[in-house]
mmCIF file with all atom_site columns, C-alpha atoms and ligand atoms in Angstrom:
data_model
loop_
_atom_site.group_PDB
_atom_site.id
_atom_site.type_symbol
_atom_site.label_atom_id
_atom_site.label_alt_id
_atom_site.label_comp_id
_atom_site.label_asym_id
_atom_site.label_entity_id
_atom_site.label_seq_id
_atom_site.pdbx_PDB_ins_code
_atom_site.Cartn_x
_atom_site.Cartn_y
_atom_site.Cartn_z
_atom_site.occupancy
_atom_site.B_iso_or_equiv
_atom_site.pdbx_formal_charge
_atom_site.auth_seq_id
_atom_site.auth_comp_id
_atom_site.auth_asym_id
_atom_site.auth_atom_id
_atom_site.pdbx_PDB_model_num
ATOM   1   C  CA  . THR C 1 1   ? 0.000  0.000  0.000   1.00 73.00 ? 94  THR C CA  1
ATOM   2   C  CA  . ASP C 1 2   ? 0.950  3.683  -0.181  1.00 93.00 ? 95  ASP C CA  1
ATOM   3   C  CA  . ALA C 1 3   ? 1.240  3.828  3.608   1.00 96.00 ? 96  ALA C CA  1
ATOM   4   C  CA  . GLN C 1 4   ? 3.789  0.989  3.615   1.00 96.00 ? 97  GLN C CA  1
ATOM   5   C  CA  . GLY C 1 5   ? 5.792  2.711  0.907   1.00 98.00 ? 98  GLY C CA  1
ATOM   6   C  CA  . ILE C 1 6   ? 5.811  6.037  2.737   1.00 98.00 ? 99  ILE C CA  1
ATOM   7   C  CA  . ASN C 1 7   ? 6.826  4.317  5.973   1.00 98.00 ? 100 ASN C CA  1
ATOM   8   C  CA  . LEU C 1 8   ? 9.708  2.574  4.165   1.00 98.00 ? 101 LEU C CA  1
ATOM   9   C  CA  . ILE C 1 9   ? 10.994 5.852  2.706   1.00 98.00 ? 102 ILE C CA  1
ATOM   10  C  CA  . VAL C 1 10  ? 10.724 7.797  5.980   1.00 98.00 ? 103 VAL C CA  1
ATOM   11  C  CA  . LYS C 1 11  ? 12.439 4.979  7.870   1.00 98.00 ? 104 LYS C CA  1
ATOM   12  C  CA  . ALA C 1 12  ? 15.255 4.875  5.326   1.00 98.00 ? 105 ALA C CA  1
ATOM   13  C  CA  . THR C 1 13  ? 15.717 8.654  5.606   1.00 98.00 ? 106 THR C CA  1
ATOM   14  C  CA  . ASP C 1 14  ? 16.045 8.418  9.394   1.00 98.00 ? 107 ASP C CA  1
ATOM   15  C  CA  . PHE C 1 15  ? 18.360 5.375  9.210   1.00 99.00 ? 108 PHE C CA  1
ATOM   16  C  CA  . ALA C 1 16  ? 20.684 7.097  6.731   1.00 99.00 ? 109 ALA C CA  1
ATOM   17  C  CA  . ALA C 1 17  ? 20.735 10.348 8.728   1.00 98.00 ? 110 ALA C CA  1
ATOM   18  C  CA  . ARG C 1 18  ? 21.778 8.493  11.880  1.00 98.00 ? 111 ARG C CA  1
ATOM   19  C  CA  . LYS C 1 19  ? 24.422 6.391  10.096  1.00 98.00 ? 112 LYS C CA  1
ATOM   20  C  CA  . HIS C 1 20  ? 25.989 9.342  8.237   1.00 98.00 ? 113 HIS C CA  1
ATOM   21  C  CA  . HIS C 1 21  ? 25.692 11.804 11.160  1.00 98.00 ? 114 HIS C CA  1
ATOM   22  C  CA  . ALA C 1 22  ? 29.439 12.271 11.712  1.00 98.00 ? 115 ALA C CA  1
ATOM   23  C  CA  . GLN C 1 23  ? 30.393 12.269 8.010   1.00 98.00 ? 116 GLN C CA  1
ATOM   24  C  CA  . ARG C 1 24  ? 31.033 15.286 5.774   1.00 98.00 ? 117 ARG C CA  1
ATOM   25  C  CA  . ARG C 1 25  ? 31.329 15.828 2.005   1.00 98.00 ? 118 ARG C CA  1
ATOM   26  C  CA  . LYS C 1 26  ? 34.766 16.502 0.534   1.00 97.00 ? 119 LYS C CA  1
ATOM   27  C  CA  . ASN C 1 27  ? 34.084 20.191 -0.133  1.00 95.00 ? 120 ASN C CA  1
ATOM   28  C  CA  . MET C 1 28  ? 35.477 23.287 1.576   1.00 94.00 ? 121 MET C CA  1
ATOM   29  C  CA  . GLU C 1 29  ? 32.213 23.932 3.489   1.00 95.00 ? 122 GLU C CA  1
ATOM   30  C  CA  . GLN C 1 30  ? 32.247 20.348 4.883   1.00 96.00 ? 123 GLN C CA  1
ATOM   31  C  CA  . THR C 1 31  ? 28.592 19.932 4.032   1.00 98.00 ? 124 THR C CA  1
ATOM   32  C  CA  . PRO C 1 32  ? 26.831 17.203 6.085   1.00 98.00 ? 125 PRO C CA  1
ATOM   33  C  CA  . TYR C 1 33  ? 27.146 13.957 4.105   1.00 98.00 ? 126 TYR C CA  1
ATOM   34  C  CA  . ILE C 1 34  ? 23.412 13.199 4.420   1.00 98.00 ? 127 ILE C CA  1
ATOM   35  C  CA  . ASN C 1 35  ? 22.726 16.056 1.981   1.00 98.00 ? 128 ASN C CA  1
ATOM   36  C  CA  . HIS C 1 36  ? 24.036 13.687 -0.730  1.00 98.00 ? 129 HIS C CA  1
ATOM   37  C  CA  . PRO C 1 37  ? 21.655 10.692 -0.279  1.00 98.00 ? 130 PRO C CA  1
ATOM   38  C  CA  . ILE C 1 38  ? 18.765 13.126 0.260   1.00 98.00 ? 131 ILE C CA  1
ATOM   39  C  CA  . GLY C 1 39  ? 19.714 14.868 -2.981  1.00 98.00 ? 132 GLY C CA  1
ATOM   40  C  CA  . VAL C 1 40  ? 19.955 11.550 -4.864  1.00 99.00 ? 133 VAL C CA  1
ATOM   41  C  CA  . ALA C 1 41  ? 16.412 10.631 -3.752  1.00 99.00 ? 134 ALA C CA  1
ATOM   42  C  CA  . GLN C 1 42  ? 15.213 14.131 -4.712  1.00 98.00 ? 135 GLN C CA  1
ATOM   43  C  CA  . ILE C 1 43  ? 16.724 13.793 -8.217  1.00 99.00 ? 136 ILE C CA  1
ATOM   44  C  CA  . LEU C 1 44  ? 14.979 10.432 -8.704  1.00 98.00 ? 137 LEU C CA  1
ATOM   45  C  CA  . SER C 1 45  ? 11.645 11.810 -7.518  1.00 98.00 ? 138 SER C CA  1
ATOM   46  C  CA  . SER C 1 46  ? 11.593 15.292 -9.094  1.00 98.00 ? 139 SER C CA  1
ATOM   47  C  CA  . GLU C 1 47  ? 13.653 14.834 -12.236 1.00 98.00 ? 140 GLU C CA  1
ATOM   48  C  CA  . GLY C 1 48  ? 13.355 11.092 -12.852 1.00 98.00 ? 141 GLY C CA  1
ATOM   49  C  CA  . GLY C 1 49  ? 9.646  10.861 -11.997 1.00 98.00 ? 142 GLY C CA  1
ATOM   50  C  CA  . ILE C 1 50  ? 10.347 7.816  -9.836  1.00 98.00 ? 143 ILE C CA  1
ATOM   51  C  CA  . THR C 1 51  ? 7.675  6.871  -7.277  1.00 98.00 ? 144 THR C CA  1
ATOM   52  C  CA  . ASP C 1 52  ? 8.781  3.293  -6.451  1.00 98.00 ? 145 ASP C CA  1
ATOM   53  C  CA  . PRO C 1 53  ? 9.411  3.236  -2.663  1.00 98.00 ? 146 PRO C CA  1
ATOM   54  C  CA  . ILE C 1 54  ? 12.036 0.495  -3.110  1.00 98.00 ? 147 ILE C CA  1
ATOM   55  C  CA  . VAL C 1 55  ? 14.140 2.731  -5.369  1.00 98.00 ? 148 VAL C CA  1
ATOM   56  C  CA  . LEU C 1 56  ? 13.666 5.842  -3.196  1.00 98.00 ? 149 LEU C CA  1
ATOM   57  C  CA  . ALA C 1 57  ? 14.516 3.974  0.027   1.00 98.00 ? 150 ALA C CA  1
ATOM   58  C  CA  . ALA C 1 58  ? 17.583 2.451  -1.681  1.00 99.00 ? 151 ALA C CA  1
ATOM   59  C  CA  . ALA C 1 59  ? 18.634 5.964  -2.763  1.00 99.00 ? 152 ALA C CA  1
ATOM   60  C  CA  . TYR C 1 60  ? 18.665 7.164  0.850   1.00 99.00 ? 153 TYR C CA  1
ATOM   61  C  CA  . LEU C 1 61  ? 20.573 4.037  1.909   1.00 99.00 ? 154 LEU C CA  1
ATOM   62  C  CA  . HIS C 1 62  ? 22.926 3.696  -1.079  1.00 98.00 ? 155 HIS C CA  1
ATOM   63  C  CA  . ASP C 1 63  ? 26.150 4.737  0.712   1.00 98.00 ? 156 ASP C CA  1
ATOM   64  C  CA  . THR C 1 64  ? 25.428 3.365  4.227   1.00 98.00 ? 157 THR C CA  1
ATOM   65  C  CA  . VAL C 1 65  ? 27.129 -0.014 3.748   1.00 98.00 ? 158 VAL C CA  1
ATOM   66  C  CA  . GLU C 1 66  ? 30.025 1.407  1.733   1.00 97.00 ? 159 GLU C CA  1
ATOM   67  C  CA  . ASP C 1 67  ? 30.774 4.315  4.070   1.00 97.00 ? 160 ASP C CA  1
ATOM   68  C  CA  . THR C 1 68  ? 29.446 3.526  7.586   1.00 98.00 ? 161 THR C CA  1
ATOM   69  C  CA  . ASP C 1 69  ? 29.365 0.581  10.018  1.00 97.00 ? 162 ASP C CA  1
ATOM   70  C  CA  . THR C 1 70  ? 26.147 -0.717 8.423   1.00 98.00 ? 163 THR C CA  1
ATOM   71  C  CA  . ALA C 1 71  ? 26.136 -4.397 7.356   1.00 98.00 ? 164 ALA C CA  1
ATOM   72  C  CA  . MET C 1 72  ? 24.145 -5.625 4.353   1.00 98.00 ? 165 MET C CA  1
ATOM   73  C  CA  . GLU C 1 73  ? 22.263 -7.858 6.833   1.00 98.00 ? 166 GLU C CA  1
ATOM   74  C  CA  . ASP C 1 74  ? 21.119 -4.734 8.733   1.00 98.00 ? 167 ASP C CA  1
ATOM   75  C  CA  . ILE C 1 75  ? 19.582 -3.387 5.520   1.00 98.00 ? 168 ILE C CA  1
ATOM   76  C  CA  . GLU C 1 76  ? 17.898 -6.741 4.873   1.00 98.00 ? 169 GLU C CA  1
ATOM   77  C  CA  . LYS C 1 77  ? 16.503 -6.939 8.405   1.00 98.00 ? 170 LYS C CA  1
ATOM   78  C  CA  . GLU C 1 78  ? 15.213 -3.352 8.540   1.00 98.00 ? 171 GLU C CA  1
ATOM   79  C  CA  . PHE C 1 79  ? 14.099 -2.844 4.920   1.00 98.00 ? 172 PHE C CA  1
ATOM   80  C  CA  . GLY C 1 80  ? 13.615 -6.292 3.370   1.00 98.00 ? 173 GLY C CA  1
ATOM   81  C  CA  . THR C 1 81  ? 15.148 -8.252 0.507   1.00 98.00 ? 174 THR C CA  1
ATOM   82  C  CA  . GLU C 1 82  ? 14.204 -5.936 -2.376  1.00 98.00 ? 175 GLU C CA  1
ATOM   83  C  CA  . VAL C 1 83  ? 15.815 -2.823 -0.864  1.00 98.00 ? 176 VAL C CA  1
ATOM   84  C  CA  . ARG C 1 84  ? 18.778 -4.916 0.256   1.00 98.00 ? 177 ARG C CA  1
ATOM   85  C  CA  . ASN C 1 85  ? 19.325 -6.219 -3.270  1.00 98.00 ? 178 ASN C CA  1
ATOM   86  C  CA  . VAL C 1 86  ? 19.366 -2.722 -4.788  1.00 98.00 ? 179 VAL C CA  1
ATOM   87  C  CA  . VAL C 1 87  ? 21.764 -1.422 -2.109  1.00 98.00 ? 180 VAL C CA  1
ATOM   88  C  CA  . ALA C 1 88  ? 24.005 -4.463 -2.670  1.00 98.00 ? 181 ALA C CA  1
ATOM   89  C  CA  . GLU C 1 89  ? 24.087 -3.788 -6.415  1.00 98.00 ? 182 GLU C CA  1
ATOM   90  C  CA  . VAL C 1 90  ? 25.323 -0.206 -5.902  1.00 98.00 ? 183 VAL C CA  1
ATOM   91  C  CA  . THR C 1 91  ? 27.843 -1.030 -3.150  1.00 98.00 ? 184 THR C CA  1
ATOM   92  C  CA  . ASP C 1 92  ? 31.501 -1.369 -4.158  1.00 97.00 ? 185 ASP C CA  1
ATOM   93  C  CA  . ASP C 1 93  ? 33.537 -4.395 -3.029  1.00 96.00 ? 186 ASP C CA  1
ATOM   94  C  CA  . LYS C 1 94  ? 35.862 -2.951 -0.400  1.00 94.00 ? 187 LYS C CA  1
ATOM   95  C  CA  . THR C 1 95  ? 38.327 -5.853 -0.722  1.00 95.00 ? 188 THR C CA  1
ATOM   96  C  CA  . LEU C 1 96  ? 39.317 -4.364 -4.115  1.00 97.00 ? 189 LEU C CA  1
ATOM   97  C  CA  . THR C 1 97  ? 41.629 -1.389 -4.627  1.00 98.00 ? 190 THR C CA  1
ATOM   98  C  CA  . LYS C 1 98  ? 40.073 1.950  -5.521  1.00 97.00 ? 191 LYS C CA  1
ATOM   99  C  CA  . ALA C 1 99  ? 41.199 1.594  -9.137  1.00 98.00 ? 192 ALA C CA  1
ATOM   100 C  CA  . GLU C 1 100 ? 39.720 -1.928 -9.334  1.00 98.00 ? 193 GLU C CA  1
ATOM   101 C  CA  . ARG C 1 101 ? 36.426 -0.686 -7.851  1.00 98.00 ? 194 ARG C CA  1
ATOM   102 C  CA  . LYS C 1 102 ? 36.202 2.013  -10.501 1.00 98.00 ? 195 LYS C CA  1
ATOM   103 C  CA  . ALA C 1 103 ? 36.883 -0.554 -13.257 1.00 98.00 ? 196 ALA C CA  1
ATOM   104 C  CA  . MET C 1 104 ? 34.240 -2.893 -11.792 1.00 98.00 ? 197 MET C CA  1
ATOM   105 C  CA  . GLN C 1 105 ? 31.596 -0.146 -11.814 1.00 98.00 ? 198 GLN C CA  1
ATOM   106 C  CA  . VAL C 1 106 ? 32.147 0.299  -15.549 1.00 98.00 ? 199 VAL C CA  1
ATOM   107 C  CA  . LYS C 1 107 ? 32.204 -3.440 -16.261 1.00 98.00 ? 200 LYS C CA  1
ATOM   108 C  CA  . LYS C 1 108 ? 29.172 -4.376 -14.132 1.00 98.00 ? 201 LYS C CA  1
ATOM   109 C  CA  . ALA C 1 109 ? 26.839 -1.455 -14.877 1.00 98.00 ? 202 ALA C CA  1
ATOM   110 C  CA  . PRO C 1 110 ? 25.128 -2.970 -17.966 1.00 98.00 ? 203 PRO C CA  1
ATOM   111 C  CA  . GLY C 1 111 ? 24.123 -6.143 -16.096 1.00 98.00 ? 204 GLY C CA  1
ATOM   112 C  CA  . LYS C 1 112 ? 22.509 -4.381 -13.158 1.00 98.00 ? 205 LYS C CA  1
ATOM   113 C  CA  . SER C 1 113 ? 18.773 -4.184 -12.469 1.00 98.00 ? 206 SER C CA  1
ATOM   114 C  CA  . LYS C 1 114 ? 16.740 -1.189 -13.626 1.00 98.00 ? 207 LYS C CA  1
ATOM   115 C  CA  . GLU C 1 115 ? 16.345 -0.134 -9.973  1.00 98.00 ? 208 GLU C CA  1
ATOM   116 C  CA  . ALA C 1 116 ? 20.107 -0.176 -9.376  1.00 98.00 ? 209 ALA C CA  1
ATOM   117 C  CA  . LYS C 1 117 ? 20.774 1.696  -12.646 1.00 98.00 ? 210 LYS C CA  1
ATOM   118 C  CA  . LEU C 1 118 ? 18.353 4.428  -11.558 1.00 99.00 ? 211 LEU C CA  1
ATOM   119 C  CA  . VAL C 1 119 ? 20.187 4.903  -8.242  1.00 99.00 ? 212 VAL C CA  1
ATOM   120 C  CA  . LYS C 1 120 ? 23.544 4.890  -10.073 1.00 98.00 ? 213 LYS C CA  1
ATOM   121 C  CA  . LEU C 1 121 ? 22.415 7.510  -12.593 1.00 98.00 ? 214 LEU C CA  1
ATOM   122 C  CA  . ALA C 1 122 ? 21.075 9.832  -9.879  1.00 99.00 ? 215 ALA C CA  1
ATOM   123 C  CA  . ASP C 1 123 ? 24.192 9.284  -7.736  1.00 98.00 ? 216 ASP C CA  1
ATOM   124 C  CA  . LYS C 1 124 ? 26.493 10.236 -10.619 1.00 98.00 ? 217 LYS C CA  1
ATOM   125 C  CA  . LEU C 1 125 ? 24.334 13.234 -11.549 1.00 98.00 ? 218 LEU C CA  1
ATOM   126 C  CA  . TYR C 1 126 ? 24.473 14.528 -7.965  1.00 98.00 ? 219 TYR C CA  1
ATOM   127 C  CA  . ASN C 1 127 ? 28.252 14.063 -7.705  1.00 98.00 ? 220 ASN C CA  1
ATOM   128 C  CA  . LEU C 1 128 ? 28.937 15.666 -11.106 1.00 98.00 ? 221 LEU C CA  1
ATOM   129 C  CA  . ARG C 1 129 ? 26.815 18.678 -10.135 1.00 98.00 ? 222 ARG C CA  1
ATOM   130 C  CA  . ASP C 1 130 ? 28.800 18.877 -6.894  1.00 98.00 ? 223 ASP C CA  1
ATOM   131 C  CA  . LEU C 1 131 ? 32.064 18.795 -8.865  1.00 98.00 ? 224 LEU C CA  1
ATOM   132 C  CA  . GLU C 1 132 ? 30.850 21.366 -11.385 1.00 97.00 ? 225 GLU C CA  1
ATOM   133 C  CA  . ARG C 1 133 ? 29.951 23.766 -8.585  1.00 96.00 ? 226 ARG C CA  1
ATOM   134 C  CA  . ALA C 1 134 ? 33.168 23.393 -6.570  1.00 94.00 ? 227 ALA C CA  1
ATOM   135 C  CA  . THR C 1 135 ? 36.428 21.450 -6.657  1.00 94.00 ? 228 THR C CA  1
ATOM   136 C  CA  . PRO C 1 136 ? 36.780 19.100 -3.641  1.00 96.00 ? 229 PRO C CA  1
ATOM   137 C  CA  . VAL C 1 137 ? 39.565 19.809 -1.161  1.00 93.00 ? 230 VAL C CA  1
ATOM   138 C  CA  . GLY C 1 138 ? 42.860 18.424 -2.506  1.00 95.00 ? 231 GLY C CA  1
ATOM   139 C  CA  . TRP C 1 139 ? 41.603 17.930 -6.079  1.00 97.00 ? 232 TRP C CA  1
ATOM   140 C  CA  . ASP C 1 140 ? 42.993 19.591 -9.199  1.00 96.00 ? 233 ASP C CA  1
ATOM   141 C  CA  . ASP C 1 141 ? 41.315 20.102 -12.601 1.00 96.00 ? 234 ASP C CA  1
ATOM   142 C  CA  . GLU C 1 142 ? 42.922 16.921 -13.971 1.00 97.00 ? 235 GLU C CA  1
ATOM   143 C  CA  . ARG C 1 143 ? 41.428 14.754 -11.245 1.00 97.00 ? 236 ARG C CA  1
ATOM   144 C  CA  . LYS C 1 144 ? 38.030 16.363 -11.784 1.00 98.00 ? 237 LYS C CA  1
ATOM   145 C  CA  . ARG C 1 145 ? 38.298 15.657 -15.522 1.00 98.00 ? 238 ARG C CA  1
ATOM   146 C  CA  . GLU C 1 146 ? 39.191 11.996 -14.822 1.00 98.00 ? 239 GLU C CA  1
ATOM   147 C  CA  . TYR C 1 147 ? 36.074 11.714 -12.654 1.00 98.00 ? 240 TYR C CA  1
ATOM   148 C  CA  . PHE C 1 148 ? 33.892 13.060 -15.493 1.00 98.00 ? 241 PHE C CA  1
ATOM   149 C  CA  . LEU C 1 149 ? 35.535 10.634 -17.961 1.00 98.00 ? 242 LEU C CA  1
ATOM   150 C  CA  . TRP C 1 150 ? 34.973 7.650  -15.657 1.00 98.00 ? 243 TRP C CA  1
ATOM   151 C  CA  . SER C 1 151 ? 31.394 8.711  -14.915 1.00 98.00 ? 244 SER C CA  1
ATOM   152 C  CA  . ARG C 1 152 ? 30.677 8.876  -18.647 1.00 98.00 ? 245 ARG C CA  1
ATOM   153 C  CA  . GLU C 1 153 ? 31.634 5.189  -18.912 1.00 98.00 ? 246 GLU C CA  1
ATOM   154 C  CA  . VAL C 1 154 ? 29.459 4.111  -15.979 1.00 98.00 ? 247 VAL C CA  1
ATOM   155 C  CA  . VAL C 1 155 ? 26.517 6.200  -17.226 1.00 98.00 ? 248 VAL C CA  1
ATOM   156 C  CA  . ALA C 1 156 ? 26.856 4.661  -20.720 1.00 98.00 ? 249 ALA C CA  1
ATOM   157 C  CA  . GLY C 1 157 ? 26.463 1.236  -19.097 1.00 98.00 ? 250 GLY C CA  1
ATOM   158 C  CA  . CYS C 1 158 ? 23.199 2.388  -17.493 1.00 98.00 ? 251 CYS C CA  1
ATOM   159 C  CA  . SER C 1 159 ? 21.664 3.801  -20.694 1.00 98.00 ? 252 SER C CA  1
ATOM   160 C  CA  . GLY C 1 160 ? 18.059 3.136  -21.719 1.00 98.00 ? 253 GLY C CA  1
ATOM   161 C  CA  . THR C 1 161 ? 16.865 3.451  -18.129 1.00 98.00 ? 254 THR C CA  1
ATOM   162 C  CA  . ASN C 1 162 ? 15.550 7.019  -17.642 1.00 98.00 ? 255 ASN C CA  1
ATOM   163 C  CA  . GLY C 1 163 ? 15.440 9.658  -20.401 1.00 98.00 ? 256 GLY C CA  1
ATOM   164 C  CA  . ALA C 1 164 ? 15.407 12.730 -18.149 1.00 98.00 ? 257 ALA C CA  1
ATOM   165 C  CA  . LEU C 1 165 ? 18.313 11.621 -15.973 1.00 98.00 ? 258 LEU C CA  1
ATOM   166 C  CA  . GLU C 1 166 ? 20.370 10.497 -18.962 1.00 98.00 ? 259 GLU C CA  1
ATOM   167 C  CA  . ALA C 1 167 ? 19.748 13.806 -20.778 1.00 98.00 ? 260 ALA C CA  1
ATOM   168 C  CA  . ALA C 1 168 ? 20.839 15.795 -17.702 1.00 98.00 ? 261 ALA C CA  1
ATOM   169 C  CA  . LEU C 1 169 ? 23.952 13.619 -17.429 1.00 98.00 ? 262 LEU C CA  1
ATOM   170 C  CA  . ASP C 1 170 ? 24.783 14.029 -21.143 1.00 98.00 ? 263 ASP C CA  1
ATOM   171 C  CA  . ASP C 1 171 ? 24.518 17.825 -20.720 1.00 98.00 ? 264 ASP C CA  1
ATOM   172 C  CA  . ILE C 1 172 ? 26.709 18.145 -17.659 1.00 98.00 ? 265 ILE C CA  1
ATOM   173 C  CA  . ILE C 1 173 ? 29.321 15.712 -19.018 1.00 98.00 ? 266 ILE C CA  1
ATOM   174 C  CA  . LYS C 1 174 ? 29.448 17.567 -22.363 1.00 98.00 ? 267 LYS C CA  1
ATOM   175 C  CA  . ARG C 1 175 ? 29.847 20.926 -20.556 1.00 97.00 ? 268 ARG C CA  1
ATOM   176 C  CA  . ASN C 1 176 ? 32.785 19.636 -18.516 1.00 97.00 ? 269 ASN C CA  1
ATOM   177 C  CA  . LEU C 1 177 ? 34.795 17.576 -21.029 1.00 95.00 ? 270 LEU C CA  1
HETATM 178 P  P1  . NDP G 2 .   ? 36.975 9.362  -5.735  1.00 97.43 ? 468 NDP G P1  1
HETATM 179 O  O1  . NDP G 2 .   ? 38.093 10.035 -6.407  1.00 97.43 ? 468 NDP G O1  1
HETATM 180 O  O2  . NDP G 2 .   ? 36.113 8.512  -6.529  1.00 97.43 ? 468 NDP G O2  1
HETATM 181 O  O3  . NDP G 2 .   ? 36.128 10.486 -4.918  1.00 97.43 ? 468 NDP G O3  1
HETATM 182 C  C1  . NDP G 2 .   ? 34.918 10.901 -5.445  1.00 97.43 ? 468 NDP G C1  1
HETATM 183 C  C2  . NDP G 2 .   ? 33.785 10.373 -4.606  1.00 97.43 ? 468 NDP G C2  1
HETATM 184 O  O4  . NDP G 2 .   ? 33.731 11.124 -3.402  1.00 97.43 ? 468 NDP G O4  1
HETATM 185 C  C3  . NDP G 2 .   ? 32.456 10.572 -5.265  1.00 97.43 ? 468 NDP G C3  1
HETATM 186 O  O5  . NDP G 2 .   ? 32.143 9.449  -6.065  1.00 97.43 ? 468 NDP G O5  1
HETATM 187 C  C4  . NDP G 2 .   ? 31.518 10.736 -4.093  1.00 97.43 ? 468 NDP G C4  1
HETATM 188 O  O6  . NDP G 2 .   ? 31.147 9.412  -3.693  1.00 97.43 ? 468 NDP G O6  1
HETATM 189 C  C5  . NDP G 2 .   ? 32.382 11.326 -2.994  1.00 97.43 ? 468 NDP G C5  1
HETATM 190 N  N1  . NDP G 2 .   ? 32.276 12.778 -2.739  1.00 97.43 ? 468 NDP G N1  1
HETATM 191 C  C6  . NDP G 2 .   ? 32.331 13.363 -1.507  1.00 97.43 ? 468 NDP G C6  1
HETATM 192 N  N2  . NDP G 2 .   ? 32.275 14.676 -1.594  1.00 97.43 ? 468 NDP G N2  1
HETATM 193 C  C7  . NDP G 2 .   ? 32.177 14.983 -2.901  1.00 97.43 ? 468 NDP G C7  1
HETATM 194 C  C8  . NDP G 2 .   ? 32.061 16.214 -3.609  1.00 97.43 ? 468 NDP G C8  1
HETATM 195 N  N3  . NDP G 2 .   ? 32.049 17.398 -2.980  1.00 97.43 ? 468 NDP G N3  1
HETATM 196 N  N4  . NDP G 2 .   ? 31.969 16.183 -4.959  1.00 97.43 ? 468 NDP G N4  1
HETATM 197 C  C9  . NDP G 2 .   ? 31.976 15.001 -5.596  1.00 97.43 ? 468 NDP G C9  1
HETATM 198 N  N5  . NDP G 2 .   ? 32.082 13.796 -4.985  1.00 97.43 ? 468 NDP G N5  1
HETATM 199 C  C10 . NDP G 2 .   ? 32.177 13.780 -3.633  1.00 97.43 ? 468 NDP G C10 1
HETATM 200 O  O7  . NDP G 2 .   ? 37.444 8.432  -4.642  1.00 97.43 ? 468 NDP G O7  1
HETATM 201 P  P2  . NDP G 2 .   ? 38.707 8.504  -3.744  1.00 97.43 ? 468 NDP G P2  1
HETATM 202 O  O8  . NDP G 2 .   ? 38.849 9.829  -3.084  1.00 97.43 ? 468 NDP G O8  1
HETATM 203 O  O9  . NDP G 2 .   ? 38.541 7.324  -2.913  1.00 97.43 ? 468 NDP G O9  1
HETATM 204 O  O10 . NDP G 2 .   ? 39.911 8.355  -4.774  1.00 97.43 ? 468 NDP G O10 1
HETATM 205 C  C11 . NDP G 2 .   ? 40.183 7.135  -5.458  1.00 97.43 ? 468 NDP G C11 1
HETATM 206 C  C12 . NDP G 2 .   ? 40.504 7.300  -6.944  1.00 97.43 ? 468 NDP G C12 1
HETATM 207 O  O11 . NDP G 2 .   ? 40.926 8.618  -7.275  1.00 97.43 ? 468 NDP G O11 1
HETATM 208 C  C13 . NDP G 2 .   ? 41.595 6.371  -7.389  1.00 97.43 ? 468 NDP G C13 1
HETATM 209 O  O12 . NDP G 2 .   ? 41.022 5.357  -8.182  1.00 97.43 ? 468 NDP G O12 1
HETATM 210 C  C14 . NDP G 2 .   ? 42.574 7.217  -8.206  1.00 97.43 ? 468 NDP G C14 1
HETATM 211 O  O13 . NDP G 2 .   ? 42.639 6.737  -9.548  1.00 97.43 ? 468 NDP G O13 1
HETATM 212 C  C15 . NDP G 2 .   ? 41.980 8.565  -8.228  1.00 97.43 ? 468 NDP G C15 1
HETATM 213 N  N6  . NDP G 2 .   ? 42.979 9.573  -7.859  1.00 97.43 ? 468 NDP G N6  1
HETATM 214 C  C16 . NDP G 2 .   ? 43.342 10.517 -8.775  1.00 97.43 ? 468 NDP G C16 1
HETATM 215 C  C17 . NDP G 2 .   ? 44.246 11.486 -8.458  1.00 97.43 ? 468 NDP G C17 1
HETATM 216 C  C18 . NDP G 2 .   ? 44.595 12.517 -9.476  1.00 97.43 ? 468 NDP G C18 1
HETATM 217 O  O14 . NDP G 2 .   ? 45.241 13.505 -9.155  1.00 97.43 ? 468 NDP G O14 1
HETATM 218 N  N7  . NDP G 2 .   ? 44.172 12.370 -10.722 1.00 97.43 ? 468 NDP G N7  1
HETATM 219 C  C19 . NDP G 2 .   ? 44.882 11.556 -7.150  1.00 97.43 ? 468 NDP G C19 1
HETATM 220 C  C20 . NDP G 2 .   ? 44.417 10.535 -6.234  1.00 97.43 ? 468 NDP G C20 1
HETATM 221 C  C21 . NDP G 2 .   ? 43.510 9.603  -6.609  1.00 97.43 ? 468 NDP G C21 1
HETATM 222 P  P3  . NDP G 2 .   ? 29.777 9.038  -2.941  1.00 97.43 ? 468 NDP G P3  1
HETATM 223 O  O15 . NDP G 2 .   ? 28.666 9.059  -3.922  1.00 97.43 ? 468 NDP G O15 1
HETATM 224 O  O16 . NDP G 2 .   ? 30.065 7.651  -2.442  1.00 97.43 ? 468 NDP G O16 1
HETATM 225 O  O17 . NDP G 2 .   ? 29.645 10.049 -1.848  1.00 97.43 ? 468 NDP G O17 1
HETATM 226 ZN ZN1 . ZN  G 3 .   ? 26.643 8.294  -3.477  1.00 97.43 ? 469 ZN  G ZN1 1
#
């Protein structure tokens, strides 16, 4: 029902806010990290037209396992198998090096579910907008450019999923490369 879906989304918002409470973005203002998952859910809802509570809850939760003490089993227990599966699909394997993780995102993107591709597209769009607005602390223009180039590859692997998000990504990538 709608009520169940709303409850799932609100619970995911609260869970993510508590898990990311001590974390900051890599910008000069040290923006609270939770602004990022909130923004990813907002992009999916407002720009992508997405109303599926599973996708929106997964958007709020998408960095909790990768970046906090959250276990995949916690997501399963609190939010069920469907949300867990989407979060798992967008979570990098931390046993790999950073370079290997980036290569895996490119390689695995085409085989992911539609739900996971939606979260990936919105995640990349949010991060590229962040980068376009301001250079993260310690980054130079070359590193920023490499991030746009890599994102273009991941986004290409998620194509055919959401016209509005893909058009916005094409625009921002074109402007910055
Ligand atoms: P990234 O370089 O991938 O850092 C970007 C990630 O940081 C984003 O995907 C985003 O992830 C998060 N993030 C936090 N704040 C911001 C922000 N303000 N704007 C955009 N993104 C933000 O990861 P690492 O820092 O772990 O670096 C690893 C990689 O960087 C290596 O593979 C290496 O190749 C490369 N590198 C390049 C250098 C260069 O000079 N060219 C130097 C050093 C490393 P999320 O969605 O999870 O929040
Ligand atoms: Zn993210």
